[in-house]
Amino acid sequence: MASHRDLPVGLANQLFRNTGSASFTEFVSSYAPDLLPRRDEVLATPIGDQVPHATTIVAATFAGGVVMAGDRRATSGNIISQRDVEKVFRADDYSCMGIAGTASTGIEMARLYRVELEHYEKLEGRTMSVAGKANRLATMIRGNLALAMQGLVVVPLFAAYDPDKDEGRIFSYDVAGGPYERERYDAIGSGSIFARGSLKKLYRDGASADDMAMTLIQALYDAADDDSATGGPDVTRKIWPIVSVIDGDGFRRLGEEQVAGYVEQMLEARLISPDGPIAPLR
């Protein structure tokens, strides 16, 4: 049976313009499925900790937007496999995703998801709604379930600015792709339990983007303090957390000098109070 690749050029071009679906992955799977990563193959042995894993991602809303931050460490079992891995990715002009779990699979998913949103926008002439973006990412996670059962788990955290509500929104997922909207803040990865505990005490409604960025850096430091897989700021190598802000002006990643300023301010305060800021009881 002839494939789409054997069709005359004119007919193939017509198929490219009328794919019948706004999904880029569905289009590629029908035209050239070999170009997509295999999601249905079963590994002979689960490889689990043999591949680098990304660790802790945190996100929190502020007045009119949302901030997401991630540490830079990737681990393979008890080995630090990379000290400066990037785990927070721009998805489109008003959204981003952070990854925890198998680093290579997560980076691949983030890149494909970005193309997926761009493809939809080009075909439909409009951007997808925030709920639609969250659900489309859920579908991609569900497609990775076979590999997740073999140990190649990817669990992202998705954040976006919703222009209809003029606020930031956060969605987390399970390995089967179920999207769950989170109020105010959330964290994923090996250090998430410690980061979430820190955020529970430090989060303040109505905070500015600057204050929330500092809050997330404090949370990542608390996670690194108790979780060996989470990397704290590396002052000697000048490796800082990745911090991204999304609001009505769109997505922007904070520059290294700005993040370094936050880190230096935090570390100076930690010399006096090693456990960090103390939340008031009343």
PDB file of C-alpha atoms in Angstrom:
ATOM      1  CA  MET A   1       0.000   0.000   0.000  1.00  0.00           C
ATOM      2  CA  ALA A   2       1.418   3.401  -1.017  1.00  0.00           C
ATOM      3  CA  SER A   3       2.171   5.859   1.736  1.00  0.00           C
ATOM      4  CA  HIS A   4       1.506   9.606   1.711  1.00  0.00           C
ATOM      5  CA  ARG A   5       5.143  10.045   0.757  1.00  0.00           C
ATOM      6  CA  ASP A   6       4.509   8.305  -2.600  1.00  0.00           C
ATOM      7  CA  LEU A   7       1.735  10.741  -3.608  1.00  0.00           C
ATOM      8  CA  PRO A   8       2.251  13.355  -6.325  1.00  0.00           C
ATOM      9  CA  VAL A   9       3.659  16.620  -5.013  1.00  0.00           C
ATOM     10  CA  GLY A  10       0.480  18.613  -5.747  1.00  0.00           C
ATOM     11  CA  LEU A  11      -1.775  16.155  -3.925  1.00  0.00           C
ATOM     12  CA  ALA A  12       0.647  15.899  -0.996  1.00  0.00           C
ATOM     13  CA  ASN A  13       0.689  19.707  -0.654  1.00  0.00           C
ATOM     14  CA  GLN A  14      -3.107  19.734  -0.616  1.00  0.00           C
ATOM     15  CA  LEU A  15      -3.091  17.155   2.195  1.00  0.00           C
ATOM     16  CA  PHE A  16      -0.623  19.291   4.161  1.00  0.00           C
ATOM     17  CA  ARG A  17      -2.958  22.288   3.963  1.00  0.00           C
ATOM     18  CA  ASN A  18      -6.087  20.276   4.817  1.00  0.00           C
ATOM     19  CA  THR A  19      -4.997  17.864   7.486  1.00  0.00           C
ATOM     20  CA  GLY A  20      -8.483  17.468   8.934  1.00  0.00           C
ATOM     21  CA  SER A  21      -7.136  17.997  12.433  1.00  0.00           C
ATOM     22  CA  ALA A  22      -5.695  20.866  14.433  1.00  0.00           C
ATOM     23  CA  SER A  23      -3.367  18.411  16.172  1.00  0.00           C
ATOM     24  CA  PHE A  24       0.185  18.338  14.877  1.00  0.00           C
ATOM     25  CA  THR A  25       0.909  14.916  16.394  1.00  0.00           C
ATOM     26  CA  GLU A  26      -2.188  13.381  14.774  1.00  0.00           C
ATOM     27  CA  PHE A  27      -1.130  14.785  11.406  1.00  0.00           C
ATOM     28  CA  VAL A  28       2.429  13.450  11.677  1.00  0.00           C
ATOM     29  CA  SER A  29       1.220  10.047  12.927  1.00  0.00           C
ATOM     30  CA  SER A  30      -0.912   9.669   9.787  1.00  0.00           C
ATOM     31  CA  TYR A  31       1.714  10.957   7.338  1.00  0.00           C
ATOM     32  CA  ALA A  32       5.048   9.793   8.786  1.00  0.00           C
ATOM     33  CA  PRO A  33       4.563   7.934  12.082  1.00  0.00           C
ATOM     34  CA  ASP A  34       8.236   6.906  12.124  1.00  0.00           C
ATOM     35  CA  LEU A  35       9.163  10.548  12.815  1.00  0.00           C
ATOM     36  CA  LEU A  36       7.377  10.518  16.153  1.00  0.00           C
ATOM     37  CA  PRO A  37       8.864   9.000  19.301  1.00  0.00           C
ATOM     38  CA  ARG A  38       7.654   5.457  19.915  1.00  0.00           C
ATOM     39  CA  ARG A  39       5.169   5.399  22.786  1.00  0.00           C
ATOM     40  CA  ASP A  40       4.021   1.804  22.466  1.00  0.00           C
ATOM     41  CA  GLU A  41       7.307  -0.071  22.638  1.00  0.00           C
ATOM     42  CA  VAL A  42       7.986  -2.206  25.715  1.00  0.00           C
ATOM     43  CA  LEU A  43      11.506  -2.193  27.053  1.00  0.00           C
ATOM     44  CA  ALA A  44      13.120  -5.511  27.865  1.00  0.00           C
ATOM     45  CA  THR A  45      14.074  -4.217  31.312  1.00  0.00           C
ATOM     46  CA  PRO A  46      12.808  -1.118  33.086  1.00  0.00           C
ATOM     47  CA  ILE A  47      15.697   1.329  33.047  1.00  0.00           C
ATOM     48  CA  GLY A  48      14.418   3.604  35.815  1.00  0.00           C
ATOM     49  CA  ASP A  49      17.331   5.357  37.514  1.00  0.00           C
ATOM     50  CA  GLN A  50      19.799   4.598  34.697  1.00  0.00           C
ATOM     51  CA  VAL A  51      18.757   7.752  32.825  1.00  0.00           C
ATOM     52  CA  PRO A  52      18.968  11.356  34.111  1.00  0.00           C
ATOM     53  CA  HIS A  53      15.941  12.588  36.026  1.00  0.00           C
ATOM     54  CA  ALA A  54      14.825  16.184  36.452  1.00  0.00           C
ATOM     55  CA  THR A  55      13.717  17.050  39.945  1.00  0.00           C
ATOM     56  CA  THR A  56      11.870  19.995  41.504  1.00  0.00           C
ATOM     57  CA  ILE A  57       9.565  22.555  39.852  1.00  0.00           C
ATOM     58  CA  VAL A  58       7.475  25.136  41.728  1.00  0.00           C
ATOM     59  CA  ALA A  59       4.805  27.586  40.573  1.00  0.00           C
ATOM     60  CA  ALA A  60       2.634  30.191  42.279  1.00  0.00           C
ATOM     61  CA  THR A  61       0.144  32.816  41.201  1.00  0.00           C
ATOM     62  CA  PHE A  62       0.438  36.521  41.950  1.00  0.00           C
ATOM     63  CA  ALA A  63      -1.835  39.488  41.300  1.00  0.00           C
ATOM     64  CA  GLY A  64      -2.375  39.252  37.537  1.00  0.00           C
ATOM     65  CA  GLY A  65      -0.150  36.331  36.602  1.00  0.00           C
ATOM     66  CA  VAL A  66       1.913  33.315  37.578  1.00  0.00           C
ATOM     67  CA  VAL A  67       5.593  32.552  38.257  1.00  0.00           C
ATOM     68  CA  MET A  68       7.301  29.195  37.642  1.00  0.00           C
ATOM     69  CA  ALA A  69      10.798  28.220  38.797  1.00  0.00           C
ATOM     70  CA  GLY A  70      12.941  25.113  38.645  1.00  0.00           C
ATOM     71  CA  ASP A  71      16.230  23.936  40.062  1.00  0.00           C
ATOM     72  CA  ARG A  72      19.021  22.905  37.667  1.00  0.00           C
ATOM     73  CA  ARG A  73      20.080  19.456  38.890  1.00  0.00           C
ATOM     74  CA  ALA A  74      19.537  16.153  37.059  1.00  0.00           C
ATOM     75  CA  THR A  75      20.337  12.871  38.798  1.00  0.00           C
ATOM     76  CA  SER A  76      20.893   9.244  37.767  1.00  0.00           C
ATOM     77  CA  GLY A  77      20.251   7.280  40.920  1.00  0.00           C
ATOM     78  CA  ASN A  78      22.621   8.711  43.498  1.00  0.00           C
ATOM     79  CA  ILE A  79      24.829  10.387  40.862  1.00  0.00           C
ATOM     80  CA  ILE A  80      24.542  14.032  39.797  1.00  0.00           C
ATOM     81  CA  SER A  81      24.427  13.637  36.010  1.00  0.00           C
ATOM     82  CA  GLN A  82      24.089  17.325  35.125  1.00  0.00           C
ATOM     83  CA  ARG A  83      24.234  20.522  37.171  1.00  0.00           C
ATOM     84  CA  ASP A  84      22.712  23.008  34.733  1.00  0.00           C
ATOM     85  CA  VAL A  85      19.823  21.219  33.027  1.00  0.00           C
ATOM     86  CA  GLU A  86      16.868  23.402  31.995  1.00  0.00           C
ATOM     87  CA  LYS A  87      13.452  22.223  33.167  1.00  0.00           C
ATOM     88  CA  VAL A  88      11.146  25.203  32.561  1.00  0.00           C
ATOM     89  CA  PHE A  89      10.107  25.761  28.942  1.00  0.00           C
ATOM     90  CA  ARG A  90       8.038  28.381  27.142  1.00  0.00           C
ATOM     91  CA  ALA A  91       4.997  26.712  25.538  1.00  0.00           C
ATOM     92  CA  ASP A  92       3.593  29.804  23.809  1.00  0.00           C
ATOM     93  CA  ASP A  93       3.335  33.546  24.454  1.00  0.00           C
ATOM     94  CA  TYR A  94       1.188  33.056  27.565  1.00  0.00           C
ATOM     95  CA  SER A  95       2.078  29.652  28.984  1.00  0.00           C
ATOM     96  CA  CYS A  96       4.966  27.461  30.079  1.00  0.00           C
ATOM     97  CA  MET A  97       5.621  23.985  31.417  1.00  0.00           C
ATOM     98  CA  GLY A  98       8.144  22.532  33.822  1.00  0.00           C
ATOM     99  CA  ILE A  99       9.184  18.884  33.811  1.00  0.00           C
ATOM    100  CA  ALA A 100       9.997  16.363  36.505  1.00  0.00           C
ATOM    101  CA  GLY A 101      10.922  12.751  35.849  1.00  0.00           C
ATOM    102  CA  THR A 102      12.899  11.368  32.909  1.00  0.00           C
ATOM    103  CA  ALA A 103      14.749  14.408  31.591  1.00  0.00           C
ATOM    104  CA  SER A 104      15.192  13.393  27.938  1.00  0.00           C
ATOM    105  CA  THR A 105      11.554  12.335  27.525  1.00  0.00           C
ATOM    106  CA  GLY A 106      10.368  15.489  29.271  1.00  0.00           C
ATOM    107  CA  ILE A 107      12.458  17.800  27.075  1.00  0.00           C
ATOM    108  CA  GLU A 108      11.172  16.005  23.981  1.00  0.00           C
ATOM    109  CA  MET A 109       7.581  16.359  25.225  1.00  0.00           C
ATOM    110  CA  ALA A 110       8.062  20.084  25.890  1.00  0.00           C
ATOM    111  CA  ARG A 111       9.376  20.682  22.370  1.00  0.00           C
ATOM    112  CA  LEU A 112       6.585  18.683  20.744  1.00  0.00           C
ATOM    113  CA  TYR A 113       3.974  20.438  22.872  1.00  0.00           C
ATOM    114  CA  ARG A 114       5.233  23.840  21.734  1.00  0.00           C
ATOM    115  CA  VAL A 115       4.914  22.773  18.084  1.00  0.00           C
ATOM    116  CA  GLU A 116       1.464  21.380  18.858  1.00  0.00           C
ATOM    117  CA  LEU A 117       0.243  24.780  20.101  1.00  0.00           C
ATOM    118  CA  GLU A 118       1.854  26.620  17.171  1.00  0.00           C
ATOM    119  CA  HIS A 119       0.239  24.199  14.702  1.00  0.00           C
ATOM    120  CA  TYR A 120      -3.199  24.753  16.237  1.00  0.00           C
ATOM    121  CA  GLU A 121      -2.781  28.531  16.130  1.00  0.00           C
ATOM    122  CA  LYS A 122      -1.768  28.497  12.452  1.00  0.00           C
ATOM    123  CA  LEU A 123      -4.684  26.290  11.398  1.00  0.00           C
ATOM    124  CA  GLU A 124      -7.385  27.864  13.542  1.00  0.00           C
ATOM    125  CA  GLY A 125      -6.161  31.470  13.413  1.00  0.00           C
ATOM    126  CA  ARG A 126      -6.466  31.860  17.182  1.00  0.00           C
ATOM    127  CA  THR A 127      -4.780  30.650  20.321  1.00  0.00           C
ATOM    128  CA  MET A 128      -6.155  27.739  22.279  1.00  0.00           C
ATOM    129  CA  SER A 129      -7.960  28.444  25.560  1.00  0.00           C
ATOM    130  CA  VAL A 130      -6.098  27.771  28.803  1.00  0.00           C
ATOM    131  CA  ALA A 131      -8.315  24.759  29.520  1.00  0.00           C
ATOM    132  CA  GLY A 132      -7.695  23.501  25.979  1.00  0.00           C
ATOM    133  CA  LYS A 133      -3.918  23.827  26.424  1.00  0.00           C
ATOM    134  CA  ALA A 134      -4.081  21.915  29.710  1.00  0.00           C
ATOM    135  CA  ASN A 135      -6.166  19.140  28.146  1.00  0.00           C
ATOM    136  CA  ARG A 136      -3.925  18.881  25.072  1.00  0.00           C
ATOM    137  CA  LEU A 137      -0.899  18.366  27.329  1.00  0.00           C
ATOM    138  CA  ALA A 138      -2.870  15.710  29.244  1.00  0.00           C
ATOM    139  CA  THR A 139      -3.340  13.801  25.974  1.00  0.00           C
ATOM    140  CA  MET A 140       0.398  13.836  25.306  1.00  0.00           C
ATOM    141  CA  ILE A 141       1.159  12.554  28.823  1.00  0.00           C
ATOM    142  CA  ARG A 142      -1.385   9.763  28.360  1.00  0.00           C
ATOM    143  CA  GLY A 143       0.397   8.790  25.144  1.00  0.00           C
ATOM    144  CA  ASN A 144       3.569   8.211  27.174  1.00  0.00           C
ATOM    145  CA  LEU A 145       1.877   5.787  29.585  1.00  0.00           C
ATOM    146  CA  ALA A 146       3.482   2.645  28.110  1.00  0.00           C
ATOM    147  CA  LEU A 147       6.971   4.049  28.638  1.00  0.00           C
ATOM    148  CA  ALA A 148       5.988   5.408  32.053  1.00  0.00           C
ATOM    149  CA  MET A 149       5.175   1.840  33.112  1.00  0.00           C
ATOM    150  CA  GLN A 150       8.774   0.968  32.180  1.00  0.00           C
ATOM    151  CA  GLY A 151      10.181   3.700  34.398  1.00  0.00           C
ATOM    152  CA  LEU A 152      10.389   6.564  31.885  1.00  0.00           C
ATOM    153  CA  VAL A 153       7.924   8.725  33.787  1.00  0.00           C
ATOM    154  CA  VAL A 154       7.353  12.385  32.918  1.00  0.00           C
ATOM    155  CA  VAL A 155       5.089  14.506  35.121  1.00  0.00           C
ATOM    156  CA  PRO A 156       4.898  18.156  34.026  1.00  0.00           C
ATOM    157  CA  LEU A 157       3.580  21.260  35.742  1.00  0.00           C
ATOM    158  CA  PHE A 158       1.709  23.655  33.449  1.00  0.00           C
ATOM    159  CA  ALA A 159       1.151  27.369  34.098  1.00  0.00           C
ATOM    160  CA  ALA A 160      -0.596  29.982  31.989  1.00  0.00           C
ATOM    161  CA  TYR A 161      -2.039  33.477  32.052  1.00  0.00           C
ATOM    162  CA  ASP A 162      -5.792  33.491  31.411  1.00  0.00           C
ATOM    163  CA  PRO A 163      -6.792  36.769  29.690  1.00  0.00           C
ATOM    164  CA  ASP A 164     -10.493  36.084  30.289  1.00  0.00           C
ATOM    165  CA  LYS A 165      -9.932  36.065  34.056  1.00  0.00           C
ATOM    166  CA  ASP A 166      -6.825  38.279  34.169  1.00  0.00           C
ATOM    167  CA  GLU A 167      -5.088  35.778  36.419  1.00  0.00           C
ATOM    168  CA  GLY A 168      -2.534  32.996  36.404  1.00  0.00           C
ATOM    169  CA  ARG A 169      -3.602  29.345  36.447  1.00  0.00           C
ATOM    170  CA  ILE A 170      -1.662  26.210  37.396  1.00  0.00           C
ATOM    171  CA  PHE A 171      -2.299  22.581  36.365  1.00  0.00           C
ATOM    172  CA  SER A 172      -0.560  19.443  37.602  1.00  0.00           C
ATOM    173  CA  TYR A 173      -0.862  15.905  36.198  1.00  0.00           C
ATOM    174  CA  ASP A 174      -0.567  12.256  37.103  1.00  0.00           C
ATOM    175  CA  VAL A 175       1.221   9.676  34.928  1.00  0.00           C
ATOM    176  CA  ALA A 176      -2.061   8.791  33.186  1.00  0.00           C
ATOM    177  CA  GLY A 177      -2.517  12.404  32.079  1.00  0.00           C
ATOM    178  CA  GLY A 178      -5.250  13.532  34.448  1.00  0.00           C
ATOM    179  CA  PRO A 179      -5.114  17.364  34.667  1.00  0.00           C
ATOM    180  CA  TYR A 180      -5.800  18.918  38.062  1.00  0.00           C
ATOM    181  CA  GLU A 181      -6.071  22.664  38.482  1.00  0.00           C
ATOM    182  CA  ARG A 182      -4.269  23.934  41.586  1.00  0.00           C
ATOM    183  CA  GLU A 183      -5.160  27.029  43.540  1.00  0.00           C
ATOM    184  CA  ARG A 184      -2.450  29.557  44.415  1.00  0.00           C
ATOM    185  CA  TYR A 185       0.644  27.291  44.192  1.00  0.00           C
ATOM    186  CA  ASP A 186       1.964  23.788  43.531  1.00  0.00           C
ATOM    187  CA  ALA A 187       5.206  21.819  43.221  1.00  0.00           C
ATOM    188  CA  ILE A 188       6.295  18.606  41.495  1.00  0.00           C
ATOM    189  CA  GLY A 189       9.373  16.386  41.611  1.00  0.00           C
ATOM    190  CA  SER A 190      11.398  14.681  44.308  1.00  0.00           C
ATOM    191  CA  GLY A 191      11.647  17.820  46.449  1.00  0.00           C
ATOM    192  CA  SER A 192       8.015  18.830  45.985  1.00  0.00           C
ATOM    193  CA  ILE A 193       6.875  17.845  49.468  1.00  0.00           C
ATOM    194  CA  PHE A 194       9.421  20.205  51.038  1.00  0.00           C
ATOM    195  CA  ALA A 195       8.844  22.989  48.491  1.00  0.00           C
ATOM    196  CA  ARG A 196       5.090  22.764  48.966  1.00  0.00           C
ATOM    197  CA  GLY A 197       5.507  22.986  52.732  1.00  0.00           C
ATOM    198  CA  SER A 198       7.625  26.106  52.301  1.00  0.00           C
ATOM    199  CA  LEU A 199       5.075  27.676  49.958  1.00  0.00           C
ATOM    200  CA  LYS A 200       2.268  26.906  52.376  1.00  0.00           C
ATOM    201  CA  LYS A 201       3.946  29.160  54.937  1.00  0.00           C
ATOM    202  CA  LEU A 202       5.370  31.887  52.665  1.00  0.00           C
ATOM    203  CA  TYR A 203       2.646  32.374  50.039  1.00  0.00           C
ATOM    204  CA  ARG A 204       0.718  35.653  50.313  1.00  0.00           C
ATOM    205  CA  ASP A 205      -2.352  36.594  48.268  1.00  0.00           C
ATOM    206  CA  GLY A 206      -1.892  39.737  46.204  1.00  0.00           C
ATOM    207  CA  ALA A 207       1.905  39.565  46.199  1.00  0.00           C
ATOM    208  CA  SER A 208       3.832  41.167  43.337  1.00  0.00           C
ATOM    209  CA  ALA A 209       5.730  39.203  40.698  1.00  0.00           C
ATOM    210  CA  ASP A 210       9.051  40.134  42.364  1.00  0.00           C
ATOM    211  CA  ASP A 211       7.882  38.960  45.780  1.00  0.00           C
ATOM    212  CA  MET A 212       6.548  35.717  44.323  1.00  0.00           C
ATOM    213  CA  ALA A 213       9.820  35.061  42.482  1.00  0.00           C
ATOM    214  CA  MET A 214      11.663  35.413  45.788  1.00  0.00           C
ATOM    215  CA  THR A 215       9.111  33.102  47.458  1.00  0.00           C
ATOM    216  CA  LEU A 216       9.748  30.398  44.853  1.00  0.00           C
ATOM    217  CA  ILE A 217      13.516  30.704  45.230  1.00  0.00           C
ATOM    218  CA  GLN A 218      13.074  30.281  48.985  1.00  0.00           C
ATOM    219  CA  ALA A 219      10.930  27.184  48.346  1.00  0.00           C
ATOM    220  CA  LEU A 220      13.534  25.648  46.006  1.00  0.00           C
ATOM    221  CA  TYR A 221      16.253  26.277  48.592  1.00  0.00           C
ATOM    222  CA  ASP A 222      14.133  24.587  51.286  1.00  0.00           C
ATOM    223  CA  ALA A 223      13.610  21.629  48.941  1.00  0.00           C
ATOM    224  CA  ALA A 224      17.358  21.351  48.273  1.00  0.00           C
ATOM    225  CA  ASP A 225      17.989  21.531  52.020  1.00  0.00           C
ATOM    226  CA  ASP A 226      16.081  18.276  52.592  1.00  0.00           C
ATOM    227  CA  ASP A 227      16.108  16.482  49.221  1.00  0.00           C
ATOM    228  CA  SER A 228      19.469  15.329  47.865  1.00  0.00           C
ATOM    229  CA  ALA A 229      18.173  15.199  44.267  1.00  0.00           C
ATOM    230  CA  THR A 230      17.235  18.886  44.253  1.00  0.00           C
ATOM    231  CA  GLY A 231      20.060  21.283  43.508  1.00  0.00           C
ATOM    232  CA  GLY A 232      20.391  24.563  45.356  1.00  0.00           C
ATOM    233  CA  PRO A 233      21.932  27.653  43.722  1.00  0.00           C
ATOM    234  CA  ASP A 234      25.547  26.939  42.752  1.00  0.00           C
ATOM    235  CA  VAL A 235      27.351  30.150  43.715  1.00  0.00           C
ATOM    236  CA  THR A 236      30.838  29.006  42.689  1.00  0.00           C
ATOM    237  CA  ARG A 237      29.718  27.967  39.176  1.00  0.00           C
ATOM    238  CA  LYS A 238      27.121  30.758  38.959  1.00  0.00           C
ATOM    239  CA  ILE A 239      24.304  28.342  38.173  1.00  0.00           C
ATOM    240  CA  TRP A 240      20.986  29.827  39.266  1.00  0.00           C
ATOM    241  CA  PRO A 241      17.408  28.530  39.248  1.00  0.00           C
ATOM    242  CA  ILE A 242      15.329  29.221  36.149  1.00  0.00           C
ATOM    243  CA  VAL A 243      12.536  31.680  36.922  1.00  0.00           C
ATOM    244  CA  SER A 244       9.814  32.583  34.400  1.00  0.00           C
ATOM    245  CA  VAL A 245       6.946  35.065  34.760  1.00  0.00           C
ATOM    246  CA  ILE A 246       3.701  35.072  32.752  1.00  0.00           C
ATOM    247  CA  ASP A 247       1.209  37.941  32.913  1.00  0.00           C
ATOM    248  CA  GLY A 248      -0.766  40.192  30.571  1.00  0.00           C
ATOM    249  CA  ASP A 249       2.484  41.173  28.834  1.00  0.00           C
ATOM    250  CA  GLY A 250       3.245  37.543  28.008  1.00  0.00           C
ATOM    251  CA  PHE A 251       5.972  35.064  28.932  1.00  0.00           C
ATOM    252  CA  ARG A 252       9.392  36.255  30.029  1.00  0.00           C
ATOM    253  CA  ARG A 253      12.320  34.455  31.547  1.00  0.00           C
ATOM    254  CA  LEU A 254      14.159  36.463  34.175  1.00  0.00           C
ATOM    255  CA  GLY A 255      17.783  37.212  33.367  1.00  0.00           C
ATOM    256  CA  GLU A 256      20.590  35.523  35.250  1.00  0.00           C
ATOM    257  CA  GLU A 257      21.706  38.779  36.883  1.00  0.00           C
ATOM    258  CA  GLN A 258      18.221  39.387  38.271  1.00  0.00           C
ATOM    259  CA  VAL A 259      17.916  35.827  39.594  1.00  0.00           C
ATOM    260  CA  ALA A 260      21.431  36.057  41.062  1.00  0.00           C
ATOM    261  CA  GLY A 261      20.305  39.182  42.924  1.00  0.00           C
ATOM    262  CA  TYR A 262      17.378  37.297  44.452  1.00  0.00           C
ATOM    263  CA  VAL A 263      19.680  34.418  45.422  1.00  0.00           C
ATOM    264  CA  GLU A 264      22.281  36.675  47.018  1.00  0.00           C
ATOM    265  CA  GLN A 265      19.594  38.441  49.017  1.00  0.00           C
ATOM    266  CA  MET A 266      18.211  35.094  50.193  1.00  0.00           C
ATOM    267  CA  LEU A 267      21.620  33.675  51.119  1.00  0.00           C
ATOM    268  CA  GLU A 268      22.533  36.764  53.138  1.00  0.00           C
ATOM    269  CA  ALA A 269      19.353  36.354  55.163  1.00  0.00           C
ATOM    270  CA  ARG A 270      20.024  32.603  55.577  1.00  0.00           C
ATOM    271  CA  LEU A 271      23.377  33.356  57.210  1.00  0.00           C
ATOM    272  CA  ILE A 272      21.353  34.841  60.052  1.00  0.00           C
ATOM    273  CA  SER A 273      18.368  32.478  59.879  1.00  0.00           C
ATOM    274  CA  PRO A 274      19.472  29.194  58.192  1.00  0.00           C
ATOM    275  CA  ASP A 275      15.916  27.827  58.053  1.00  0.00           C
ATOM    276  CA  GLY A 276      14.662  30.848  56.172  1.00  0.00           C
ATOM    277  CA  PRO A 277      11.874  33.357  56.831  1.00  0.00           C
ATOM    278  CA  ILE A 278       9.436  32.593  59.623  1.00  0.00           C
ATOM    279  CA  ALA A 279       5.757  32.899  58.830  1.00  0.00           C
ATOM    280  CA  PRO A 280       3.743  34.901  61.381  1.00  0.00           C
ATOM    281  CA  LEU A 281       1.339  32.944  63.578  1.00  0.00           C
ATOM    282  CA  ARG A 282      -1.313  35.654  63.368  1.00  0.00           C
TER     283      ARG A 282
END
